């Protein structure tokens, strides 16, 4: 039974920093053997996951693409002020209300 060679893990801190340095440019983040793994990572990037590394929600776009050795994740930084970013923040970041601050 053949074994797969061990792959290095994705470095999301570095990827997010590189994406922010070159906004609106699609860049390769990592390639995963399983499509579901790549899809999960792409979703986390879009909603600002990985401990806020790709935050706030909506400031990054992500997509997957089938390649010879698995499924690649590509992402780009689109900024924090776009309508998409605002819409996602409204879903994932609780809104602060004046009465919350009174307590």
mmCIF file of N, CA, C and O in Angstrom:
data_model
loop_
_atom_site.group_PDB
_atom_site.id
_atom_site.type_symbol
_atom_site.label_atom_id
_atom_site.label_comp_id
_atom_site.label_asym_id
_atom_site.label_seq_id
_atom_site.Cartn_x
_atom_site.Cartn_y
_atom_site.Cartn_z
ATOM 1 N N UNK A 1 0.842 -1.174 0.000
ATOM 2 C CA UNK A 1 0.000 0.000 0.000
ATOM 3 C C UNK A 1 0.893 1.245 0.000
ATOM 4 O O UNK A 1 1.744 1.410 0.868
ATOM 5 N N UNK A 2 0.683 2.100 -0.951
ATOM 6 C CA UNK A 2 1.509 3.308 -1.077
ATOM 7 C C UNK A 2 1.087 4.346 -0.045
ATOM 8 O O UNK A 2 -0.095 4.498 0.258
ATOM 9 N N UNK A 3 2.080 5.050 0.477
ATOM 10 C CA UNK A 3 1.808 6.124 1.430
ATOM 11 C C UNK A 3 2.060 7.453 0.754
ATOM 12 O O UNK A 3 2.964 7.585 -0.063
ATOM 13 N N UNK A 4 1.256 8.437 1.134
ATOM 14 C CA UNK A 4 1.466 9.778 0.615
ATOM 15 C C UNK A 4 2.637 10.423 1.342
ATOM 16 O O UNK A 4 2.837 10.206 2.535
ATOM 17 N N UNK A 5 3.386 11.235 0.628
ATOM 18 C CA UNK A 5 4.455 11.997 1.271
ATOM 19 C C UNK A 5 3.820 13.044 2.183
ATOM 20 O O UNK A 5 2.771 13.606 1.871
ATOM 21 N N UNK A 6 4.455 13.267 3.309
ATOM 22 C CA UNK A 6 3.930 14.238 4.262
ATOM 23 C C UNK A 6 4.058 15.648 3.684
ATOM 24 O O UNK A 6 5.098 16.026 3.169
ATOM 25 N N UNK A 7 2.975 16.407 3.767
ATOM 26 C CA UNK A 7 2.973 17.786 3.285
ATOM 27 C C UNK A 7 3.164 18.727 4.463
ATOM 28 O O UNK A 7 2.737 18.434 5.581
ATOM 29 N N UNK A 8 3.745 19.864 4.189
ATOM 30 C CA UNK A 8 3.863 20.855 5.265
ATOM 31 C C UNK A 8 2.505 21.519 5.465
ATOM 32 O O UNK A 8 1.687 21.588 4.549
ATOM 33 N N UNK A 9 2.275 21.987 6.650
ATOM 34 C CA UNK A 9 1.004 22.621 6.995
ATOM 35 C C UNK A 9 0.927 24.021 6.402
ATOM 36 O O UNK A 9 1.949 24.661 6.144
ATOM 37 N N UNK A 10 -0.286 24.496 6.236
ATOM 38 C CA UNK A 10 -0.495 25.864 5.753
ATOM 39 C C UNK A 10 -0.098 26.851 6.849
ATOM 40 O O UNK A 10 -0.370 26.625 8.030
ATOM 41 N N UNK A 11 0.536 27.921 6.463
ATOM 42 C CA UNK A 11 0.913 28.984 7.389
ATOM 43 C C UNK A 11 -0.037 30.158 7.147
ATOM 44 O O UNK A 11 0.226 31.031 6.321
ATOM 45 N N UNK A 12 -1.159 30.153 7.862
ATOM 46 C CA UNK A 12 -2.194 31.151 7.612
ATOM 47 C C UNK A 12 -1.794 32.550 8.064
ATOM 48 O O UNK A 12 -2.227 33.532 7.457
ATOM 49 N N UNK A 13 -0.979 32.677 9.077
ATOM 50 C CA UNK A 13 -0.502 34.000 9.502
ATOM 51 C C UNK A 13 0.274 34.666 8.360
ATOM 52 O O UNK A 13 0.038 35.825 8.027
ATOM 53 N N UNK A 14 1.193 33.923 7.778
ATOM 54 C CA UNK A 14 2.000 34.456 6.681
ATOM 55 C C UNK A 14 1.144 34.722 5.448
ATOM 56 O O UNK A 14 1.283 35.759 4.791
ATOM 57 N N UNK A 15 0.245 33.790 5.133
ATOM 58 C CA UNK A 15 -0.621 33.962 3.964
ATOM 59 C C UNK A 15 -1.472 35.219 4.089
ATOM 60 O O UNK A 15 -1.572 36.006 3.143
ATOM 61 N N UNK A 16 -2.072 35.435 5.248
ATOM 62 C CA UNK A 16 -2.916 36.615 5.443
ATOM 63 C C UNK A 16 -2.102 37.899 5.301
ATOM 64 O O UNK A 16 -2.553 38.870 4.685
ATOM 65 N N UNK A 17 -0.897 37.913 5.844
ATOM 66 C CA UNK A 17 -0.039 39.097 5.738
ATOM 67 C C UNK A 17 0.336 39.376 4.280
ATOM 68 O O UNK A 17 0.322 40.528 3.831
ATOM 69 N N UNK A 18 0.666 38.318 3.539
ATOM 70 C CA UNK A 18 1.013 38.486 2.126
ATOM 71 C C UNK A 18 -0.181 38.957 1.307
ATOM 72 O O UNK A 18 -0.040 39.782 0.401
ATOM 73 N N UNK A 19 -1.366 38.452 1.616
ATOM 74 C CA UNK A 19 -2.572 38.875 0.907
ATOM 75 C C UNK A 19 -2.888 40.344 1.187
ATOM 76 O O UNK A 19 -3.268 41.093 0.280
ATOM 77 N N UNK A 20 -2.725 40.761 2.430
ATOM 78 C CA UNK A 20 -2.960 42.166 2.774
ATOM 79 C C UNK A 20 -1.955 43.094 2.080
ATOM 80 O O UNK A 20 -2.280 44.219 1.742
ATOM 81 N N UNK A 21 -0.741 42.602 1.888
ATOM 82 C CA UNK A 21 0.300 43.419 1.250
ATOM 83 C C UNK A 21 0.028 43.632 -0.240
ATOM 84 O O UNK A 21 0.523 44.606 -0.814
ATOM 85 N N UNK A 22 -0.743 42.718 -0.842
ATOM 86 C CA UNK A 22 -1.053 42.837 -2.275
ATOM 87 C C UNK A 22 -2.561 42.682 -2.478
ATOM 88 O O UNK A 22 -3.032 41.644 -2.954
ATOM 89 N N UNK A 23 -3.340 43.707 -2.106
ATOM 90 C CA UNK A 23 -4.802 43.605 -2.170
ATOM 91 C C UNK A 23 -5.317 43.362 -3.594
ATOM 92 O O UNK A 23 -4.704 43.781 -4.563
ATOM 93 N N UNK A 24 -6.426 42.658 -3.652
ATOM 94 C CA UNK A 24 -7.166 42.345 -4.891
ATOM 95 C C UNK A 24 -6.416 41.407 -5.827
ATOM 96 O O UNK A 24 -6.848 41.188 -6.944
ATOM 97 N N UNK A 25 -5.322 40.832 -5.385
ATOM 98 C CA UNK A 25 -4.547 39.895 -6.210
ATOM 99 C C UNK A 25 -4.744 38.482 -5.674
ATOM 100 O O UNK A 25 -4.466 38.214 -4.512
ATOM 101 N N UNK A 26 -5.241 37.572 -6.519
ATOM 102 C CA UNK A 26 -5.435 36.186 -6.106
ATOM 103 C C UNK A 26 -4.080 35.538 -5.868
ATOM 104 O O UNK A 26 -3.180 35.666 -6.693
ATOM 105 N N UNK A 27 -3.942 34.849 -4.730
ATOM 106 C CA UNK A 27 -2.698 34.164 -4.388
ATOM 107 C C UNK A 27 -2.999 32.771 -3.847
ATOM 108 O O UNK A 27 -4.017 32.564 -3.192
ATOM 109 N N UNK A 28 -2.096 31.857 -4.087
ATOM 110 C CA UNK A 28 -2.227 30.483 -3.597
ATOM 111 C C UNK A 28 -1.997 30.468 -2.085
ATOM 112 O O UNK A 28 -1.027 31.042 -1.596
ATOM 113 N N UNK A 29 -2.896 29.842 -1.355
ATOM 114 C CA UNK A 29 -2.766 29.711 0.093
ATOM 115 C C UNK A 29 -2.165 28.354 0.444
ATOM 116 O O UNK A 29 -1.173 28.270 1.163
ATOM 117 N N UNK A 30 -2.790 27.285 -0.067
ATOM 118 C CA UNK A 30 -2.311 25.937 0.238
ATOM 119 C C UNK A 30 -3.059 24.953 -0.660
ATOM 120 O O UNK A 30 -4.148 25.249 -1.140
ATOM 121 N N UNK A 31 -2.486 23.773 -0.857
ATOM 122 C CA UNK A 31 -3.157 22.706 -1.601
ATOM 123 C C UNK A 31 -3.437 21.556 -0.645
ATOM 124 O O UNK A 31 -2.564 21.137 0.112
ATOM 125 N N UNK A 32 -4.684 21.067 -0.688
ATOM 126 C CA UNK A 32 -5.145 20.000 0.196
ATOM 127 C C UNK A 32 -5.470 18.764 -0.627
ATOM 128 O O UNK A 32 -5.930 18.868 -1.758
ATOM 129 N N UNK A 33 -5.246 17.589 -0.067
ATOM 130 C CA UNK A 33 -5.571 16.344 -0.763
ATOM 131 C C UNK A 33 -7.084 16.191 -0.939
ATOM 132 O O UNK A 33 -7.550 15.731 -1.971
ATOM 133 N N UNK A 34 -7.824 16.540 0.090
ATOM 134 C CA UNK A 34 -9.277 16.339 0.077
ATOM 135 C C UNK A 34 -10.008 17.633 -0.290
ATOM 136 O O UNK A 34 -9.711 18.701 0.239
ATOM 137 N N UNK A 35 -10.979 17.505 -1.176
ATOM 138 C CA UNK A 35 -11.778 18.651 -1.602
ATOM 139 C C UNK A 35 -12.519 19.273 -0.424
ATOM 140 O O UNK A 35 -12.594 20.493 -0.305
ATOM 141 N N UNK A 36 -13.060 18.437 0.469
ATOM 142 C CA UNK A 36 -13.812 18.973 1.604
ATOM 143 C C UNK A 36 -12.912 19.776 2.535
ATOM 144 O O UNK A 36 -13.339 20.751 3.136
ATOM 145 N N UNK A 37 -11.655 19.379 2.666
ATOM 146 C CA UNK A 37 -10.721 20.138 3.493
ATOM 147 C C UNK A 37 -10.454 21.515 2.906
ATOM 148 O O UNK A 37 -10.452 22.528 3.611
ATOM 149 N N UNK A 38 -10.244 21.553 1.591
ATOM 150 C CA UNK A 38 -10.011 22.835 0.914
ATOM 151 C C UNK A 38 -11.244 23.728 0.996
ATOM 152 O O UNK A 38 -11.136 24.928 1.237
ATOM 153 N N UNK A 39 -12.429 23.144 0.815
ATOM 154 C CA UNK A 39 -13.666 23.923 0.887
ATOM 155 C C UNK A 39 -13.870 24.506 2.285
ATOM 156 O O UNK A 39 -14.313 25.647 2.441
ATOM 157 N N UNK A 40 -13.540 23.730 3.290
ATOM 158 C CA UNK A 40 -13.663 24.194 4.667
ATOM 159 C C UNK A 40 -12.714 25.362 4.942
ATOM 160 O O UNK A 40 -13.091 26.347 5.573
ATOM 161 N N UNK A 41 -11.487 25.254 4.457
ATOM 162 C CA UNK A 41 -10.508 26.328 4.646
ATOM 163 C C UNK A 41 -10.969 27.588 3.917
ATOM 164 O O UNK A 41 -10.901 28.695 4.463
ATOM 165 N N UNK A 42 -11.463 27.446 2.690
ATOM 166 C CA UNK A 42 -11.946 28.604 1.933
ATOM 167 C C UNK A 42 -13.082 29.303 2.676
ATOM 168 O O UNK A 42 -13.121 30.541 2.752
ATOM 169 N N UNK A 43 -13.968 28.532 3.263
ATOM 170 C CA UNK A 43 -15.074 29.123 4.031
ATOM 171 C C UNK A 43 -14.539 29.877 5.244
ATOM 172 O O UNK A 43 -14.972 30.985 5.546
ATOM 173 N N UNK A 44 -13.599 29.290 5.956
ATOM 174 C CA UNK A 44 -13.007 29.946 7.130
ATOM 175 C C UNK A 44 -12.337 31.271 6.748
ATOM 176 O O UNK A 44 -12.422 32.250 7.487
ATOM 177 N N UNK A 45 -11.672 31.283 5.613
ATOM 178 C CA UNK A 45 -11.035 32.520 5.157
ATOM 179 C C UNK A 45 -12.096 33.582 4.894
ATOM 180 O O UNK A 45 -11.957 34.739 5.322
ATOM 181 N N UNK A 46 -13.184 33.219 4.227
ATOM 182 C CA UNK A 46 -14.237 34.183 3.895
ATOM 183 C C UNK A 46 -14.916 34.756 5.132
ATOM 184 O O UNK A 46 -15.311 35.921 5.143
ATOM 185 N N UNK A 47 -15.064 33.946 6.179
ATOM 186 C CA UNK A 47 -15.776 34.441 7.369
ATOM 187 C C UNK A 47 -14.837 34.978 8.442
ATOM 188 O O UNK A 47 -15.249 35.250 9.565
ATOM 189 N N UNK A 48 -13.564 35.133 8.090
ATOM 190 C CA UNK A 48 -12.619 35.726 9.043
ATOM 191 C C UNK A 48 -12.118 34.755 10.087
ATOM 192 O O UNK A 48 -11.804 35.152 11.211
ATOM 193 N N UNK A 49 -12.022 33.483 9.739
ATOM 194 C CA UNK A 49 -11.641 32.445 10.690
ATOM 195 C C UNK A 49 -10.162 32.363 10.993
ATOM 196 O O UNK A 49 -9.403 33.296 10.744
ATOM 197 N N UNK A 50 -9.779 31.233 11.558
ATOM 198 C CA UNK A 50 -8.422 30.957 12.014
ATOM 199 C C UNK A 50 -7.996 31.972 13.065
ATOM 200 O O UNK A 50 -6.942 32.606 12.958
ATOM 201 N N UNK A 51 -8.837 32.116 14.069
ATOM 202 C CA UNK A 51 -8.522 33.006 15.187
ATOM 203 C C UNK A 51 -8.495 34.470 14.805
ATOM 204 O O UNK A 51 -7.798 35.262 15.430
ATOM 205 N N UNK A 52 -9.232 34.833 13.769
ATOM 206 C CA UNK A 52 -9.265 36.225 13.340
ATOM 207 C C UNK A 52 -8.141 36.596 12.392
ATOM 208 O O UNK A 52 -8.023 37.759 11.995
ATOM 209 N N UNK A 53 -7.327 35.619 12.010
ATOM 210 C CA UNK A 53 -6.217 35.883 11.100
ATOM 211 C C UNK A 53 -6.708 36.528 9.809
ATOM 212 O O UNK A 53 -6.072 37.427 9.272
ATOM 213 N N UNK A 54 -7.846 36.065 9.308
ATOM 214 C CA UNK A 54 -8.404 36.598 8.071
ATOM 215 C C UNK A 54 -9.564 37.561 8.341
ATOM 216 O O UNK A 54 -10.412 37.750 7.491
ATOM 217 N N UNK A 55 -9.570 38.157 9.510
ATOM 218 C CA UNK A 55 -10.668 39.029 9.881
ATOM 219 C C UNK A 55 -10.453 40.452 9.429
ATOM 220 O O UNK A 55 -9.367 40.819 9.025
ATOM 221 N N UNK A 56 -11.488 41.248 9.544
ATOM 222 C CA UNK A 56 -12.850 40.886 9.932
ATOM 223 C C UNK A 56 -13.552 40.106 8.821
ATOM 224 O O UNK A 56 -13.078 40.103 7.685
ATOM 225 N N UNK A 57 -14.668 39.456 9.158
ATOM 226 C CA UNK A 57 -15.384 38.666 8.168
ATOM 227 C C UNK A 57 -15.682 39.469 6.904
ATOM 228 O O UNK A 57 -16.075 40.626 6.980
ATOM 229 N N UNK A 58 -15.439 38.852 5.759
ATOM 230 C CA UNK A 58 -15.733 39.490 4.485
ATOM 231 C C UNK A 58 -14.594 40.295 3.894
ATOM 232 O O UNK A 58 -14.701 40.775 2.772
ATOM 233 N N UNK A 59 -13.498 40.452 4.609
ATOM 234 C CA UNK A 59 -12.397 41.241 4.068
ATOM 235 C C UNK A 59 -11.501 40.416 3.144
ATOM 236 O O UNK A 59 -10.619 40.963 2.484
ATOM 237 N N UNK A 60 -11.748 39.110 3.071
ATOM 238 C CA UNK A 60 -11.029 38.232 2.149
ATOM 239 C C UNK A 60 -12.037 37.445 1.326
ATOM 240 O O UNK A 60 -13.096 37.080 1.822
ATOM 241 N N UNK A 61 -11.698 37.184 0.076
ATOM 242 C CA UNK A 61 -12.458 36.269 -0.757
ATOM 243 C C UNK A 61 -11.605 35.022 -0.933
ATOM 244 O O UNK A 61 -10.369 35.112 -0.920
ATOM 245 N N UNK A 62 -12.240 33.870 -1.102
ATOM 246 C CA UNK A 62 -11.500 32.620 -1.280
ATOM 247 C C UNK A 62 -12.238 31.729 -2.257
ATOM 248 O O UNK A 62 -13.464 31.766 -2.346
ATOM 249 N N UNK A 63 -11.471 30.935 -2.990
ATOM 250 C CA UNK A 63 -12.042 29.982 -3.938
ATOM 251 C C UNK A 63 -11.158 28.739 -3.960
ATOM 252 O O UNK A 63 -10.026 28.765 -3.489
ATOM 253 N N UNK A 64 -11.707 27.660 -4.487
ATOM 254 C CA UNK A 64 -10.935 26.418 -4.619
ATOM 255 C C UNK A 64 -10.809 26.069 -6.095
ATOM 256 O O UNK A 64 -11.628 26.494 -6.920
ATOM 257 N N UNK A 65 -9.775 25.300 -6.393
ATOM 258 C CA UNK A 65 -9.557 24.851 -7.768
ATOM 259 C C UNK A 65 -8.907 23.480 -7.737
ATOM 260 O O UNK A 65 -7.939 23.260 -7.004
ATOM 261 N N UNK A 66 -9.455 22.548 -8.509
ATOM 262 C CA UNK A 66 -8.877 21.215 -8.593
ATOM 263 C C UNK A 66 -7.560 21.291 -9.362
ATOM 264 O O UNK A 66 -7.488 21.897 -10.431
ATOM 265 N N UNK A 67 -6.527 20.706 -8.770
ATOM 266 C CA UNK A 67 -5.201 20.651 -9.390
ATOM 267 C C UNK A 67 -4.739 19.194 -9.398
ATOM 268 O O UNK A 67 -5.399 18.326 -8.840
ATOM 269 N N UNK A 68 -3.593 18.923 -10.007
ATOM 270 C CA UNK A 68 -3.115 17.546 -10.147
ATOM 271 C C UNK A 68 -2.979 16.803 -8.816
ATOM 272 O O UNK A 68 -3.273 15.620 -8.738
ATOM 273 N N UNK A 69 -2.523 17.486 -7.781
ATOM 274 C CA UNK A 69 -2.276 16.791 -6.507
ATOM 275 C C UNK A 69 -3.295 17.112 -5.417
ATOM 276 O O UNK A 69 -3.019 16.964 -4.241
ATOM 277 N N UNK A 70 -4.502 17.536 -5.796
ATOM 278 C CA UNK A 70 -5.541 17.786 -4.798
ATOM 279 C C UNK A 70 -6.416 18.966 -5.171
ATOM 280 O O UNK A 70 -6.757 19.165 -6.327
ATOM 281 N N UNK A 71 -6.752 19.752 -4.171
ATOM 282 C CA UNK A 71 -7.566 20.943 -4.366
ATOM 283 C C UNK A 71 -6.846 22.130 -3.752
ATOM 284 O O UNK A 71 -6.523 22.120 -2.566
ATOM 285 N N UNK A 72 -6.589 23.142 -4.568
ATOM 286 C CA UNK A 72 -5.868 24.328 -4.117
ATOM 287 C C UNK A 72 -6.845 25.383 -3.632
ATOM 288 O O UNK A 72 -7.953 25.524 -4.157
ATOM 289 N N UNK A 73 -6.428 26.126 -2.619
ATOM 290 C CA UNK A 73 -7.193 27.262 -2.113
ATOM 291 C C UNK A 73 -6.460 28.523 -2.532
ATOM 292 O O UNK A 73 -5.260 28.663 -2.322
ATOM 293 N N UNK A 74 -7.211 29.432 -3.152
ATOM 294 C CA UNK A 74 -6.707 30.741 -3.535
ATOM 295 C C UNK A 74 -7.527 31.788 -2.803
ATOM 296 O O UNK A 74 -8.723 31.609 -2.589
ATOM 297 N N UNK A 75 -6.888 32.881 -2.432
ATOM 298 C CA UNK A 75 -7.597 33.931 -1.723
ATOM 299 C C UNK A 75 -7.073 35.291 -2.151
ATOM 300 O O UNK A 75 -5.994 35.402 -2.740
ATOM 301 N N UNK A 76 -7.849 36.323 -1.836
ATOM 302 C CA UNK A 76 -7.405 37.695 -2.051
ATOM 303 C C UNK A 76 -8.020 38.593 -0.990
ATOM 304 O O UNK A 76 -9.113 38.327 -0.478
ATOM 305 N N UNK A 77 -7.302 39.641 -0.669
ATOM 306 C CA UNK A 77 -7.765 40.624 0.307
ATOM 307 C C UNK A 77 -8.526 41.700 -0.451
ATOM 308 O O UNK A 77 -8.019 42.280 -1.408
ATOM 309 N N UNK A 78 -9.756 41.968 -0.036
ATOM 310 C CA UNK A 78 -10.577 42.964 -0.712
ATOM 311 C C UNK A 78 -10.859 44.188 0.152
ATOM 312 O O UNK A 78 -11.528 45.111 -0.275
ATOM 313 N N UNK A 79 -10.359 44.188 1.367
ATOM 314 C CA UNK A 79 -10.553 45.347 2.244
ATOM 315 C C UNK A 79 -11.687 45.144 3.226
ATOM 316 O O UNK A 79 -12.462 44.196 3.119
ATOM 317 N N UNK A 80 -11.774 46.076 4.149
ATOM 318 C CA UNK A 80 -12.743 45.951 5.232
ATOM 319 C C UNK A 80 -13.977 46.825 5.062
ATOM 320 O O UNK A 80 -14.885 46.775 5.863
ATOM 321 N N UNK A 81 -14.024 47.626 3.999
ATOM 322 C CA UNK A 81 -15.116 48.586 3.871
ATOM 323 C C UNK A 81 -16.143 48.226 2.819
ATOM 324 O O UNK A 81 -17.097 48.949 2.627
ATOM 325 N N UNK A 82 -15.950 47.133 2.114
ATOM 326 C CA UNK A 82 -16.876 46.746 1.059
ATOM 327 C C UNK A 82 -18.219 46.279 1.601
ATOM 328 O O UNK A 82 -18.377 45.939 2.772
ATOM 329 N N UNK A 83 -19.213 46.256 0.733
ATOM 330 C CA UNK A 83 -20.561 45.842 1.126
ATOM 331 C C UNK A 83 -20.568 44.376 1.547
ATOM 332 O O UNK A 83 -21.276 43.985 2.471
ATOM 333 N N UNK A 84 -19.768 43.542 0.888
ATOM 334 C CA UNK A 84 -19.690 42.127 1.255
ATOM 335 C C UNK A 84 -19.136 41.978 2.660
ATOM 336 O O UNK A 84 -19.635 41.195 3.463
ATOM 337 N N UNK A 85 -18.089 42.740 2.987
ATOM 338 C CA UNK A 85 -17.510 42.683 4.329
ATOM 339 C C UNK A 85 -18.537 43.111 5.366
ATOM 340 O O UNK A 85 -18.682 42.494 6.416
ATOM 341 N N UNK A 86 -19.263 44.170 5.071
ATOM 342 C CA UNK A 86 -20.279 44.656 6.014
ATOM 343 C C UNK A 86 -21.381 43.613 6.217
ATOM 344 O O UNK A 86 -21.815 43.372 7.344
ATOM 345 N N UNK A 87 -21.810 42.976 5.131
ATOM 346 C CA UNK A 87 -22.870 41.973 5.236
ATOM 347 C C UNK A 87 -22.423 40.786 6.084
ATOM 348 O O UNK A 87 -23.161 40.312 6.949
ATOM 349 N N UNK A 88 -21.204 40.297 5.876
ATOM 350 C CA UNK A 88 -20.724 39.169 6.663
ATOM 351 C C UNK A 88 -20.506 39.537 8.123
ATOM 352 O O UNK A 88 -20.793 38.755 9.017
ATOM 353 N N UNK A 89 -19.998 40.747 8.372
ATOM 354 C CA UNK A 89 -19.819 41.168 9.769
ATOM 355 C C UNK A 89 -21.160 41.177 10.486
ATOM 356 O O UNK A 89 -21.255 40.806 11.650
ATOM 357 N N UNK A 90 -22.219 41.583 9.794
ATOM 358 C CA UNK A 90 -23.529 41.615 10.439
ATOM 359 C C UNK A 90 -24.007 40.218 10.811
ATOM 360 O O UNK A 90 -24.784 40.048 11.743
ATOM 361 N N UNK A 91 -23.532 39.202 10.098
ATOM 362 C CA UNK A 91 -23.916 37.826 10.407
ATOM 363 C C UNK A 91 -23.067 37.193 11.506
ATOM 364 O O UNK A 91 -23.549 36.390 12.289
ATOM 365 N N UNK A 92 -21.779 37.547 11.563
ATOM 366 C CA UNK A 92 -20.857 36.838 12.444
ATOM 367 C C UNK A 92 -20.342 37.650 13.628
ATOM 368 O O UNK A 92 -19.762 37.096 14.537
ATOM 369 N N UNK A 93 -20.531 38.951 13.616
ATOM 370 C CA UNK A 93 -20.051 39.783 14.718
ATOM 371 C C UNK A 93 -21.275 40.381 15.409
ATOM 372 O O UNK A 93 -22.053 41.086 14.786
ATOM 373 N N UNK A 94 -21.454 40.085 16.688
ATOM 374 C CA UNK A 94 -22.636 40.604 17.379
ATOM 375 C C UNK A 94 -22.636 42.133 17.397
ATOM 376 O O UNK A 94 -21.610 42.761 17.601
ATOM 377 N N UNK A 95 -23.800 42.689 17.150
ATOM 378 C CA UNK A 95 -23.943 44.140 17.150
ATOM 379 C C UNK A 95 -23.960 44.650 18.589
ATOM 380 O O UNK A 95 -24.603 44.074 19.464
ATOM 381 N N UNK A 96 -23.230 45.726 18.827
ATOM 382 C CA UNK A 96 -23.216 46.318 20.170
ATOM 383 C C UNK A 96 -24.347 47.338 20.255
ATOM 384 O O UNK A 96 -24.499 48.182 19.400
ATOM 385 N N UNK A 97 -25.113 47.208 21.318
ATOM 386 C CA UNK A 97 -26.231 48.115 21.532
ATOM 387 C C UNK A 97 -25.938 48.972 22.755
ATOM 388 O O UNK A 97 -25.225 48.544 23.669
ATOM 389 N N UNK A 98 -26.482 50.199 22.803
ATOM 390 C CA UNK A 98 -26.222 51.085 23.955
ATOM 391 C C UNK A 98 -26.583 50.453 25.292
ATOM 392 O O UNK A 98 -25.887 50.629 26.269
ATOM 393 N N UNK A 99 -27.674 49.669 25.329
ATOM 394 C CA UNK A 99 -28.074 49.063 26.595
ATOM 395 C C UNK A 99 -27.084 48.010 27.070
ATOM 396 O O UNK A 99 -26.994 47.719 28.248
ATOM 397 N N UNK A 100 -26.299 47.410 26.118
ATOM 398 C CA UNK A 100 -25.273 46.437 26.509
ATOM 399 C C UNK A 100 -24.145 47.105 27.272
ATOM 400 O O UNK A 100 -23.533 46.502 28.144
ATOM 401 N N UNK A 101 -23.848 48.346 26.943
ATOM 402 C CA UNK A 101 -22.746 49.047 27.580
ATOM 403 C C UNK A 101 -23.115 49.604 28.952
ATOM 404 O O UNK A 101 -22.261 49.939 29.741
ATOM 405 N N UNK A 102 -24.411 49.701 29.229
ATOM 406 C CA UNK A 102 -24.859 50.250 30.498
ATOM 407 C C UNK A 102 -24.636 49.289 31.648
ATOM 408 O O UNK A 102 -24.597 49.695 32.805
ATOM 409 N N UNK A 103 -24.455 48.018 31.352
ATOM 410 C CA UNK A 103 -24.294 47.030 32.429
ATOM 411 C C UNK A 103 -22.868 46.817 32.814
ATOM 412 O O UNK A 103 -21.943 47.156 32.219
#
